[in-house]
Amino acid sequence: MSAPTPTPHEPGAEPPEMVSQRAFLRERAARKQAEDLLEEKSRALYLANEQLEQELAERKQLEVHLIHSEKMASVGQLAAGVAHEINNPVGFVTSNVSTMGEYLRVMKTVLSHYEALTADLKAQLEIGQPDQTDSLHSLRSLQSGLLESITQIEALRQEEDLDFILEDAHQLLAESNEGLRRVKDIVQNLKTFVRLDESDVPKMADINQCLTSSLSVVWNELKYKCQVHKDFGELPPIPCHAGQLNQVFSNLFVNAAQAIEKQGEVRVSTEVDDGFVVIQVTDTGSGIPPEKLSKIFDPFYTTKPVGTGTGLGLSISHGIIEKHKGRIEVDSTVDEGTTFTIYLPITGIQADD
Amino acid sequence: MTKPDQPTILCVDDEPNILSALKRVLRKEGYTVLTATSGREGLALLEEHAVQLVISDQRMPEMTGAEFLKEVKDRWPQTTRVILSGYAEAEAILDAVNNGAIFKFLVKPWQDQDLKQEIRTCLAHNEEKAALYEQAAENRNNPEFPVVPPRIWSHKNPDKQEVM
Ligand SMILES: Nc1ncnc2c1ncn2[C@@H]1O[C@H](COP(=O)(O)OP(=O)(O)O)[C@@H](O)[C@H]1O
Ligand SMILES: [Mg+2]
């Protein structure tokens, strides 16, 4: 090293205050570096956390979505049944109303003949003073005219089946009333059923009532194949998302009906046991082989043809019951039938659970 | 099977109120109207009466409309068969058309005037069909009728031919 050194001091010969100064600077730099690193780390952590939260929110959204699309799928499945259930009463009520119009036309025709007859009678009363020989003659002709009108009216009544119409009109109205009541009930039940609990706040609901309205919504899927027995115990109302539970119940009912090939039984029972509302749905259908039991709650697991099965019913149901802090269990024997048991804590769920 | 003066219509629906409504619509139309609340009951009536037109619901317990009409077609091919249904999945319609060999698929709710018109069309179709059956029977008994059926029939066994 031939270059001249500008500093006159040897490194070892530094004055003590300079040494501590340098140490101080070094330490400051190190701390700064550490702080920077920490800040960077925590920023990364913060970002990661934010991303996680976002993912969680997305997941929740997805779950809501999935529940919704399963509901839509099952609604589509149900549409056939409900349309049939509504179009039948609407069919006969519409037709009856138009028949009633026809009946009214007949009644008016007959009535107008009676009115003519009354007018003739009035006329007769007016001429009816038998002073003049002249009027006696006109009375005669009037009388024979009246007689003719009466015969005509009788014939008309006969021809138009007036007696039948008067009798049938009552029957027609009674049947139409029944039809309209049925449509009203179906609409009411559908409304209870799809109560989309978009608000995250659980509401008090009577599980027996939920079961009844779910049953009536899917009734068309069951009534031709299943004898349905209800064995409901006394239940306290519990806080829950009734719309979602209805989805679970109707799923179980439709599954039960679909497991029954020709004729069978479906039994629905409820009771309170050890702080839980216990709901059981039992069918006498095909049953599930033991090796398949662990699969049925998997999403998209289905043994049904496209259009009938989505394979989402039970997996969504499982999610909904879990959300209610409950559990769902299955017990099945091939060729004998299947029982699904749901336990819901009486305490139910709280908001934001 | 002799043809009565007025056509006979059999209506099958598991909903009795639908049957009463149909009877009201057809009251003054000059038909004999029979009703049944199930496929099985309908088959029993067909054994007793000569029926030209069978109108059946699709969704019924035990036997669907398509299953019922399939059996009607096999046992009484001369009948004209239609479905009157509140709703039907494509599958049910296919089944009814392909197996029940139905002439029409009508929907609930219906308009009385339209329904009457449809029924007149069905009965006219049934009359043509009956005439063809008669012609076929005559031809079969006619010694001068060619033993080998003309080309137009040749794709089917003439004994079993069904004229839609
Ligand atoms: N009650 C039952 N009896 C027999 N098998 C059932 C029953 N419930 C469900 N399963 C079986 O579980 C599968 C999944 O059911 P689910 O998730 O509701 O979907 P999907 O009904 O659309 O097939 C069904 O395809 C069926 O094989
Ligand atoms: Mg299902």
Coordinates of C-alpha atoms and ligand atoms in Angstrom, one line a residue:
Chain A
M1 CA 0.0 0.0 0.0
S2 CA 1.9 2.9 -1.3
A3 CA -1.0 5.3 -1.3
P4 CA -0.6 8.0 1.3
T5 CA -3.0 7.7 4.1
P6 CA -4.9 11.0 4.8
T7 CA -5.5 10.1 8.4
P8 CA -2.6 10.6 10.6
H9 CA -3.9 8.2 13.2
E10 CA -3.4 4.5 13.6
P11 CA -6.8 2.6 14.0
G12 CA -5.8 1.4 17.4
A13 CA -5.0 4.9 18.4
E14 CA -8.5 6.2 18.1
P15 CA -9.7 8.4 20.9
P16 CA -12.2 6.6 23.2
E17 CA -15.1 9.0 22.5
M18 CA -14.7 8.3 18.8
V19 CA -15.0 4.6 19.5
S20 CA -18.2 4.9 21.4
Q21 CA -19.5 7.2 18.8
R22 CA -18.9 4.6 16.1
A23 CA -20.5 1.9 18.2
F24 CA -23.5 4.0 18.7
L25 CA -23.9 4.6 15.0
R26 CA -23.4 0.9 14.3
E27 CA -26.0 0.0 16.9
R28 CA -28.4 2.6 15.5
A29 CA -28.0 1.2 12.0
A30 CA -28.6 -2.3 13.3
R31 CA -31.7 -1.3 15.2
K32 CA -32.9 0.6 12.2
Q33 CA -32.4 -2.5 10.1
A34 CA -34.1 -4.7 12.6
E35 CA -37.0 -2.2 12.8
D36 CA -37.3 -2.1 9.0
L37 CA -37.3 -5.9 9.0
L38 CA -39.9 -6.0 11.7
E39 CA -42.0 -3.5 9.9
E40 CA -41.7 -5.4 6.7
K41 CA -42.5 -8.7 8.5
S42 CA -45.5 -7.2 10.2
R43 CA -46.6 -5.7 7.0
A44 CA -46.4 -9.0 5.3
L45 CA -48.2 -10.6 8.3
Y46 CA -50.8 -7.9 8.1
L47 CA -51.2 -8.5 4.4
A48 CA -51.4 -12.2 4.9
N49 CA -54.0 -11.8 7.5
E50 CA -56.0 -9.5 5.4
Q51 CA -55.9 -12.0 2.6
L52 CA -57.0 -14.8 4.9
E53 CA -59.9 -12.7 6.1
Q54 CA -60.9 -12.0 2.6
E55 CA -60.6 -15.7 1.8
L56 CA -62.8 -16.5 4.8
A57 CA -65.4 -14.0 3.7
E58 CA -65.3 -15.4 0.2
R59 CA -65.7 -18.8 1.6
K60 CA -68.7 -17.8 3.7
Q61 CA -70.1 -16.2 0.6
L62 CA -69.5 -19.3 -1.3
E63 CA -71.2 -21.4 1.3
V64 CA -74.3 -19.1 1.2
H65 CA -74.1 -19.4 -2.6
L66 CA -73.9 -23.2 -2.4
I67 CA -76.8 -23.4 0.0
H68 CA -78.7 -21.1 -2.3
S69 CA -78.0 -23.1 -5.4
E70 CA -78.9 -26.3 -3.8
K71 CA -82.1 -24.7 -2.7
M72 CA -82.7 -23.6 -6.3
A73 CA -81.9 -27.1 -7.6
S74 CA -84.4 -28.6 -5.2
V75 CA -86.9 -25.9 -6.0
G76 CA -86.5 -26.9 -9.6
Q77 CA -87.1 -30.5 -8.6
L78 CA -90.1 -29.4 -6.6
A79 CA -91.5 -27.1 -9.3
A80 CA -93.0 -30.1 -11.1
G81 CA -94.8 -31.2 -7.9
V82 CA -95.9 -27.8 -6.9
A83 CA -97.1 -26.8 -10.4
H84 CA -99.1 -30.0 -10.5
E85 CA -100.5 -29.3 -7.0
I86 CA -101.5 -25.8 -8.0
N87 CA -102.7 -26.5 -11.5
N88 CA -105.2 -29.1 -10.4
P89 CA -107.3 -26.8 -8.2
V90 CA -106.7 -23.9 -10.6
G91 CA -107.9 -26.2 -13.4
F92 CA -111.2 -27.1 -11.9
V93 CA -111.9 -23.7 -10.3
T94 CA -111.4 -22.0 -13.7
S95 CA -113.6 -24.5 -15.4
N96 CA -116.3 -24.2 -12.7
V97 CA -116.3 -20.5 -12.9
S98 CA -117.0 -20.7 -16.6
T99 CA -119.7 -23.4 -16.0
M100 CA -121.2 -21.0 -13.5
G101 CA -121.5 -18.4 -16.2
E102 CA -123.4 -20.9 -18.3
Y103 CA -125.7 -21.7 -15.4
L104 CA -126.4 -18.0 -14.9
R105 CA -127.3 -17.7 -18.6
V106 CA -129.8 -20.5 -18.2
M107 CA -131.3 -19.0 -15.0
K108 CA -131.6 -15.6 -16.8
T109 CA -133.4 -17.2 -19.7
V110 CA -135.9 -19.1 -17.5
L111 CA -136.3 -16.0 -15.3
S112 CA -137.2 -13.8 -18.3
H113 CA -140.0 -16.3 -19.2
Y114 CA -141.3 -16.0 -15.7
E115 CA -141.2 -12.2 -16.0
A116 CA -143.2 -12.4 -19.2
L117 CA -145.7 -14.6 -17.4
T118 CA -146.0 -12.1 -14.5
A119 CA -146.7 -9.3 -17.0
D120 CA -149.4 -11.4 -18.6
L121 CA -150.9 -12.0 -15.1
K122 CA -150.9 -8.3 -14.4
A123 CA -152.7 -7.7 -17.6
Q124 CA -155.3 -10.2 -16.7
L125 CA -155.9 -8.6 -13.3
E126 CA -156.5 -5.3 -15.0
I127 CA -159.1 -6.6 -17.4
G128 CA -160.4 -8.9 -14.7
Q129 CA -163.7 -6.8 -14.1
P130 CA -166.3 -9.1 -15.8
D131 CA -168.8 -6.3 -16.5
Q132 CA -168.6 -6.2 -20.2
T133 CA -169.2 -9.3 -22.3
D134 CA -166.3 -8.0 -24.4
S135 CA -163.8 -8.5 -21.5
L136 CA -165.0 -12.0 -20.8
H137 CA -163.9 -13.0 -24.2
S138 CA -160.4 -11.4 -23.8
L139 CA -160.1 -13.0 -20.4
R140 CA -160.7 -16.4 -22.0
S141 CA -158.0 -15.8 -24.6
L142 CA -155.7 -14.4 -22.0
Q143 CA -156.2 -17.5 -19.8
S144 CA -155.4 -19.9 -22.6
G145 CA -152.3 -17.7 -23.4
L146 CA -151.2 -18.0 -19.8
L147 CA -151.6 -21.8 -19.8
E148 CA -149.5 -21.9 -22.9
S149 CA -146.8 -19.8 -21.3
I150 CA -146.8 -22.0 -18.3
T151 CA -146.4 -25.2 -20.3
Q152 CA -143.6 -23.5 -22.3
I153 CA -141.8 -22.5 -19.1
E154 CA -142.1 -26.0 -17.7
A155 CA -140.7 -27.4 -21.0
L156 CA -137.8 -24.9 -20.9
R157 CA -137.0 -25.8 -17.3
Q158 CA -136.9 -29.4 -18.3
E159 CA -134.8 -28.8 -21.4
E160 CA -132.3 -26.7 -19.6
D161 CA -132.1 -29.0 -16.6
L162 CA -132.9 -26.1 -14.3
D163 CA -133.4 -28.3 -11.2
F164 CA -130.1 -29.9 -11.7
I165 CA -128.4 -26.6 -12.3
L166 CA -129.8 -25.1 -9.1
E167 CA -128.7 -28.2 -7.2
D168 CA -125.3 -28.4 -8.8
A169 CA -124.5 -24.7 -8.4
H170 CA -124.1 -25.2 -4.6
Q171 CA -121.9 -28.2 -5.1
L172 CA -119.9 -26.3 -7.7
L173 CA -119.3 -23.4 -5.4
A174 CA -118.3 -25.7 -2.5
E175 CA -115.8 -27.5 -4.7
S176 CA -114.4 -24.2 -6.0
N177 CA -114.1 -22.9 -2.5
E178 CA -112.1 -26.0 -1.5
G179 CA -109.9 -25.5 -4.5
L180 CA -109.1 -21.9 -3.7
R181 CA -108.4 -22.8 -0.1
R182 CA -105.9 -25.3 -1.3
V183 CA -104.1 -22.9 -3.6
K184 CA -104.0 -20.4 -0.7
D185 CA -102.5 -23.1 1.6
I186 CA -99.8 -24.0 -1.0
V187 CA -98.8 -20.4 -1.4
Q188 CA -98.7 -19.9 2.4
N189 CA -96.5 -23.0 2.8
L190 CA -94.2 -22.0 0.0
K191 CA -93.8 -18.6 1.7
T192 CA -92.9 -20.3 5.0
F193 CA -90.6 -22.6 3.2
V194 CA -88.5 -20.2 1.3
R195 CA -88.2 -17.7 4.1
L196 CA -84.7 -16.8 2.9
D197 CA -83.1 -15.9 6.2
E198 CA -80.8 -13.4 4.5
S199 CA -80.5 -11.6 7.8
D200 CA -78.0 -13.4 9.9
V201 CA -80.2 -13.1 12.9
P202 CA -81.7 -16.4 14.0
K203 CA -85.4 -16.3 15.0
M204 CA -87.5 -18.3 17.3
A205 CA -89.3 -21.1 15.5
D206 CA -91.3 -24.2 16.2
I207 CA -89.6 -27.2 14.7
N208 CA -92.9 -29.1 14.5
Q209 CA -94.3 -26.3 12.4
C210 CA -91.2 -26.3 10.2
L211 CA -91.6 -30.0 9.6
T212 CA -95.3 -29.6 8.7
S213 CA -94.7 -26.8 6.2
S214 CA -91.8 -28.7 4.6
L215 CA -93.9 -31.8 4.4
S216 CA -96.7 -30.0 2.6
V217 CA -94.3 -28.4 0.1
V218 CA -92.9 -31.7 -0.9
W219 CA -96.3 -33.5 -0.5
N220 CA -96.6 -34.2 -4.2
E221 CA -93.4 -36.2 -4.1
L222 CA -94.7 -38.4 -1.3
K223 CA -98.4 -38.7 -1.5
Y224 CA -98.5 -41.3 -4.3
K225 CA -96.0 -43.6 -2.7
C226 CA -95.8 -43.1 1.0
Q227 CA -98.0 -43.4 4.0
V228 CA -96.7 -40.6 6.2
H229 CA -97.0 -40.9 10.0
K230 CA -96.4 -37.9 12.2
D231 CA -95.5 -38.4 15.8
F232 CA -94.7 -35.0 17.2
G233 CA -93.8 -34.3 20.7
E234 CA -94.2 -31.1 22.6
L235 CA -91.2 -28.8 21.6
P236 CA -90.1 -25.5 22.9
P237 CA -89.4 -22.9 20.2
I238 CA -85.7 -22.6 19.5
P239 CA -83.7 -19.8 17.9
C240 CA -82.7 -21.0 14.4
H241 CA -82.7 -20.2 10.7
A242 CA -86.1 -21.8 9.9
G243 CA -85.7 -21.4 6.1
Q244 CA -82.5 -23.4 6.2
L245 CA -83.9 -26.1 8.5
N246 CA -86.9 -26.4 6.1
Q247 CA -84.4 -27.0 3.4
V248 CA -82.9 -29.8 5.4
F249 CA -86.2 -31.4 6.3
S250 CA -87.6 -31.3 2.8
N251 CA -84.4 -32.9 1.6
L252 CA -84.8 -35.7 4.0
F253 CA -88.5 -36.2 2.9
V254 CA -87.7 -36.2 -0.8
N255 CA -84.8 -38.6 -0.3
A256 CA -87.1 -40.9 1.7
A257 CA -89.7 -40.8 -1.0
Q258 CA -87.1 -41.4 -3.7
A259 CA -85.7 -44.4 -1.8
I260 CA -89.2 -46.0 -1.9
E261 CA -89.8 -47.7 -5.2
K262 CA -93.5 -48.5 -5.1
Q263 CA -95.2 -48.2 -1.8
G264 CA -93.8 -47.5 1.7
E265 CA -93.9 -45.6 4.9
V266 CA -92.3 -42.5 6.1
R267 CA -92.3 -41.7 9.8
V268 CA -91.5 -38.3 11.2
S269 CA -91.1 -37.9 14.9
T270 CA -89.9 -35.2 17.3
E271 CA -89.1 -35.1 21.0
V272 CA -86.9 -33.3 23.5
D273 CA -84.1 -35.3 25.0
D274 CA -81.3 -34.0 27.3
G275 CA -81.3 -30.4 26.1
F276 CA -81.7 -31.4 22.4
V277 CA -84.7 -31.3 20.0
V278 CA -84.5 -34.7 18.3
I279 CA -86.0 -35.1 14.9
Q280 CA -86.2 -38.5 13.2
V281 CA -87.2 -39.3 9.6
T282 CA -87.5 -43.0 8.9
D283 CA -88.4 -44.6 5.6
T284 CA -89.0 -48.1 4.5
G285 CA -87.0 -47.6 1.3
S286 CA -84.1 -49.3 -0.3
G287 CA -81.6 -48.5 2.4
I288 CA -77.9 -47.6 2.0
P289 CA -75.1 -50.3 1.9
P290 CA -72.7 -50.0 4.8
E291 CA -69.7 -49.2 2.6
K292 CA -71.6 -46.2 1.1
L293 CA -72.7 -44.7 4.4
S294 CA -69.6 -42.6 4.8
K295 CA -70.1 -41.2 1.3
I296 CA -73.6 -39.8 1.4
F297 CA -72.6 -36.5 3.1
D298 CA -70.0 -35.8 0.4
P299 CA -70.8 -33.1 -2.0
F300 CA -71.9 -34.4 -5.4
Y301 CA -72.2 -38.0 -4.2
T302 CA -75.5 -39.2 -5.8
T303 CA -76.9 -42.5 -6.9
K304 CA -79.7 -40.9 -8.8
P305 CA -80.0 -40.1 -12.5
V306 CA -79.1 -36.6 -13.7
G307 CA -82.1 -34.3 -13.2
T308 CA -83.2 -36.2 -10.2
G309 CA -80.2 -36.0 -7.9
T310 CA -77.7 -33.2 -7.3
G311 CA -75.8 -35.0 -4.7
L312 CA -75.7 -31.8 -2.7
G313 CA -78.8 -32.3 -0.5
L314 CA -77.1 -34.1 2.4
S315 CA -73.8 -32.2 2.3
I316 CA -75.6 -28.9 2.5
S317 CA -77.9 -30.3 5.2
H318 CA -74.9 -31.4 7.2
G319 CA -73.4 -27.9 6.9
I320 CA -76.7 -26.3 8.0
I321 CA -77.1 -28.6 11.0
E322 CA -73.5 -28.0 12.0
K323 CA -74.1 -24.3 11.8
H324 CA -76.9 -24.8 14.3
K325 CA -74.4 -26.6 16.6
G326 CA -76.3 -29.8 16.1
R327 CA -75.5 -33.1 14.5
I328 CA -77.1 -35.4 11.9
E329 CA -76.8 -39.1 12.0
V330 CA -77.8 -41.9 9.8
D331 CA -78.7 -45.5 10.4
S332 CA -79.6 -47.8 7.5
T333 CA -80.3 -51.4 6.6
V334 CA -80.4 -52.4 2.9
D335 CA -83.9 -53.4 1.8
E336 CA -85.3 -52.4 5.1
G337 CA -85.0 -48.7 5.3
T338 CA -83.1 -45.7 6.6
T339 CA -83.4 -43.4 9.6
F340 CA -81.9 -39.9 9.7
T341 CA -81.7 -38.4 13.2
I342 CA -81.0 -34.7 13.8
Y343 CA -80.1 -33.3 17.2
L344 CA -80.5 -29.5 17.6
P345 CA -79.5 -27.9 20.9
I346 CA -82.5 -26.2 22.6
T347 CA -80.3 -23.2 23.2
G348 CA -80.1 -22.9 19.4
I349 CA -77.7 -20.6 17.7
Q350 CA -76.9 -17.0 18.5
A351 CA -76.4 -14.2 16.0
D352 CA -73.2 -14.5 14.0
D353 CA -72.6 -18.1 15.0
Chain B
M1 CA -117.7 -53.6 -29.9
T2 CA -120.7 -51.9 -31.5
K3 CA -120.6 -48.2 -31.7
P4 CA -123.4 -46.5 -29.7
D5 CA -125.3 -43.5 -31.0
Q6 CA -123.4 -41.1 -28.8
P7 CA -119.7 -41.3 -28.2
T8 CA -118.5 -42.6 -24.8
I9 CA -115.7 -40.7 -23.1
L10 CA -113.8 -42.1 -20.0
C11 CA -112.1 -39.5 -17.8
V12 CA -109.5 -40.7 -15.2
D13 CA -108.1 -38.5 -12.5
D14 CA -107.3 -39.1 -8.9
E15 CA -108.8 -35.7 -8.1
P16 CA -112.7 -36.0 -7.9
N17 CA -113.1 -32.3 -8.3
I18 CA -111.5 -32.4 -11.7
L19 CA -113.9 -35.2 -12.7
S20 CA -116.9 -33.1 -11.6
A21 CA -115.6 -30.1 -13.5
L22 CA -115.1 -32.2 -16.6
K23 CA -118.6 -33.7 -16.3
R24 CA -120.0 -30.2 -16.2
V25 CA -118.1 -29.1 -19.3
L26 CA -119.3 -32.1 -21.2
R27 CA -122.9 -32.1 -19.8
K28 CA -124.6 -30.7 -22.9
E29 CA -122.2 -32.0 -25.5
G30 CA -124.1 -35.2 -26.2
Y31 CA -121.6 -37.7 -24.8
T32 CA -121.8 -40.5 -22.4
V33 CA -119.2 -39.6 -19.8
L34 CA -117.7 -42.2 -17.5
T35 CA -115.3 -41.3 -14.7
A36 CA -112.7 -43.2 -12.6
T37 CA -110.3 -42.1 -9.9
S38 CA -107.5 -44.5 -10.7
G39 CA -106.1 -46.4 -13.6
R40 CA -107.3 -49.7 -12.2
E41 CA -110.9 -48.4 -11.9
G42 CA -110.6 -47.1 -15.5
L43 CA -109.5 -50.5 -16.8
A44 CA -112.5 -52.1 -15.0
L45 CA -114.9 -49.6 -16.8
L46 CA -113.3 -50.3 -20.1
E47 CA -114.0 -54.0 -19.7
E48 CA -117.7 -53.1 -19.3
H49 CA -118.2 -50.3 -21.8
A50 CA -117.3 -49.5 -25.4
V51 CA -115.3 -46.3 -25.1
Q52 CA -114.0 -44.1 -27.9
L53 CA -112.0 -41.6 -26.0
V54 CA -109.9 -41.9 -22.8
I55 CA -108.7 -38.7 -21.1
S56 CA -106.3 -39.4 -18.3
D57 CA -104.3 -37.4 -15.7
Q58 CA -100.5 -38.2 -15.7
R59 CA -99.6 -38.1 -12.0
M60 CA -101.7 -40.6 -10.1
P61 CA -101.0 -43.1 -7.3
E62 CA -100.2 -46.7 -8.2
M63 CA -100.4 -46.3 -11.9
T64 CA -99.3 -43.2 -13.8
G65 CA -101.3 -41.9 -16.7
A66 CA -98.7 -43.2 -19.2
E67 CA -98.7 -46.7 -17.6
F68 CA -102.5 -46.8 -17.7
L69 CA -102.8 -45.6 -21.3
K70 CA -100.1 -48.1 -22.3
E71 CA -102.3 -50.9 -21.1
V72 CA -105.4 -49.3 -22.7
K73 CA -103.5 -49.1 -26.0
D74 CA -102.5 -52.8 -25.8
R75 CA -106.0 -54.0 -24.9
W76 CA -108.2 -51.5 -26.7
P77 CA -106.2 -50.2 -29.6
Q78 CA -109.2 -48.6 -31.2
T79 CA -109.6 -46.1 -28.4
T80 CA -108.2 -42.6 -28.8
R81 CA -106.0 -41.6 -25.8
V82 CA -105.1 -38.2 -24.5
I83 CA -103.4 -36.9 -21.3
L84 CA -104.7 -34.0 -19.4
S85 CA -102.0 -33.0 -16.9
G86 CA -101.2 -30.1 -14.5
Y87 CA -97.5 -30.4 -15.2
A88 CA -95.2 -32.9 -16.8
E89 CA -91.5 -33.3 -16.9
A90 CA -90.1 -34.0 -20.4
E91 CA -89.6 -37.6 -19.2
A92 CA -93.3 -38.1 -18.5
I93 CA -94.3 -36.6 -21.8
L94 CA -91.8 -38.9 -23.7
D95 CA -93.1 -41.9 -21.8
A96 CA -96.7 -41.0 -22.5
V97 CA -96.1 -40.4 -26.2
N98 CA -93.9 -43.3 -26.8
N99 CA -95.6 -46.0 -24.7
G100 CA -99.1 -44.8 -24.3
A101 CA -99.3 -43.8 -27.9
I102 CA -101.3 -40.8 -27.0
F103 CA -103.0 -38.6 -29.6
K104 CA -102.8 -35.3 -27.6
F105 CA -101.2 -33.9 -24.5
L106 CA -103.5 -31.3 -22.9
V107 CA -102.7 -29.1 -19.9
K108 CA -104.5 -27.9 -16.8
P109 CA -105.8 -25.4 -16.3
W110 CA -107.8 -25.6 -19.5
Q111 CA -110.3 -23.3 -21.2
D112 CA -113.7 -25.0 -21.5
Q113 CA -114.2 -23.9 -25.1
D114 CA -110.8 -25.1 -26.2
L115 CA -111.2 -28.4 -24.3
K116 CA -114.6 -29.0 -26.0
Q117 CA -113.0 -28.3 -29.4
E118 CA -110.1 -30.6 -28.7
I119 CA -112.5 -33.4 -27.7
R120 CA -114.4 -33.0 -30.9
T121 CA -111.2 -33.3 -32.8
C122 CA -110.2 -36.4 -30.9
L123 CA -113.6 -38.0 -31.6
A124 CA -113.4 -37.1 -35.3
H125 CA -110.0 -38.8 -35.3
N126 CA -111.4 -41.8 -33.5
E127 CA -114.2 -42.1 -36.1
E128 CA -111.7 -42.1 -38.9
K129 CA -109.7 -44.7 -37.1
A130 CA -112.8 -46.9 -36.6
A131 CA -113.6 -46.6 -40.3
L132 CA -110.1 -47.8 -41.2
Y133 CA -110.4 -50.7 -38.8
E134 CA -113.7 -51.6 -40.4
Q135 CA -112.2 -51.4 -43.8
A136 CA -109.3 -53.5 -42.7
A137 CA -111.6 -56.2 -41.3
E138 CA -113.7 -56.2 -44.5
N139 CA -110.6 -56.5 -46.6
R140 CA -109.4 -59.4 -44.6
N141 CA -112.7 -61.2 -45.1
N142 CA -112.8 -60.4 -48.8
P143 CA -111.5 -63.3 -50.9
E144 CA -110.7 -61.0 -53.7
F145 CA -108.5 -58.8 -51.6
P146 CA -104.8 -59.5 -52.5
V147 CA -103.2 -61.9 -50.0
V148 CA -100.0 -60.0 -50.2
P149 CA -100.8 -56.6 -48.8
P150 CA -100.1 -53.6 -51.0
R151 CA -96.8 -51.9 -50.5
I152 CA -98.0 -49.3 -48.2
W153 CA -98.9 -51.8 -45.5
S154 CA -96.0 -54.2 -46.1
H155 CA -93.8 -52.9 -43.3
K156 CA -96.2 -54.2 -40.7
N157 CA -97.9 -57.5 -40.0
P158 CA -101.5 -56.7 -41.3
D159 CA -103.0 -58.7 -38.5
K160 CA -101.4 -56.5 -35.9
Q161 CA -101.4 -53.3 -37.8
E162 CA -102.5 -50.4 -35.7
V163 CA -103.9 -47.4 -37.4
M164 CA -103.3 -44.2 -35.5
Ligands
LIG1 N1 -83.4 -42.1 2.7 C1 -82.5 -42.6 1.9 N2 -82.5 -43.9 1.6 C2 -81.6 -44.4 0.7 N3 -80.6 -43.7 0.2 C3 -80.4 -42.4 0.6 C4 -81.4 -41.8 1.4 N4 -81.0 -40.5 1.6 C5 -79.9 -40.3 0.8 N5 -79.5 -41.4 0.2 C6 -78.4 -41.7 -0.6 O1 -77.5 -40.6 -0.5 C7 -77.2 -39.9 -1.7 C8 -77.0 -38.5 -1.5 O2 -78.2 -37.8 -1.1 P1 -78.3 -36.3 -1.4 O3 -77.1 -35.6 -0.8 O4 -79.6 -35.8 -0.8 O5 -78.3 -36.1 -2.9 P2 -79.3 -36.6 -4.0 O6 -80.6 -36.9 -3.3 O7 -79.5 -35.4 -4.9 O8 -78.8 -37.8 -4.7 C9 -78.4 -40.3 -2.6 O9 -78.1 -40.3 -3.9 C10 -78.7 -41.7 -2.1 O10 -77.9 -42.7 -2.7
MG2 MG -81.7 -35.5 -2.0

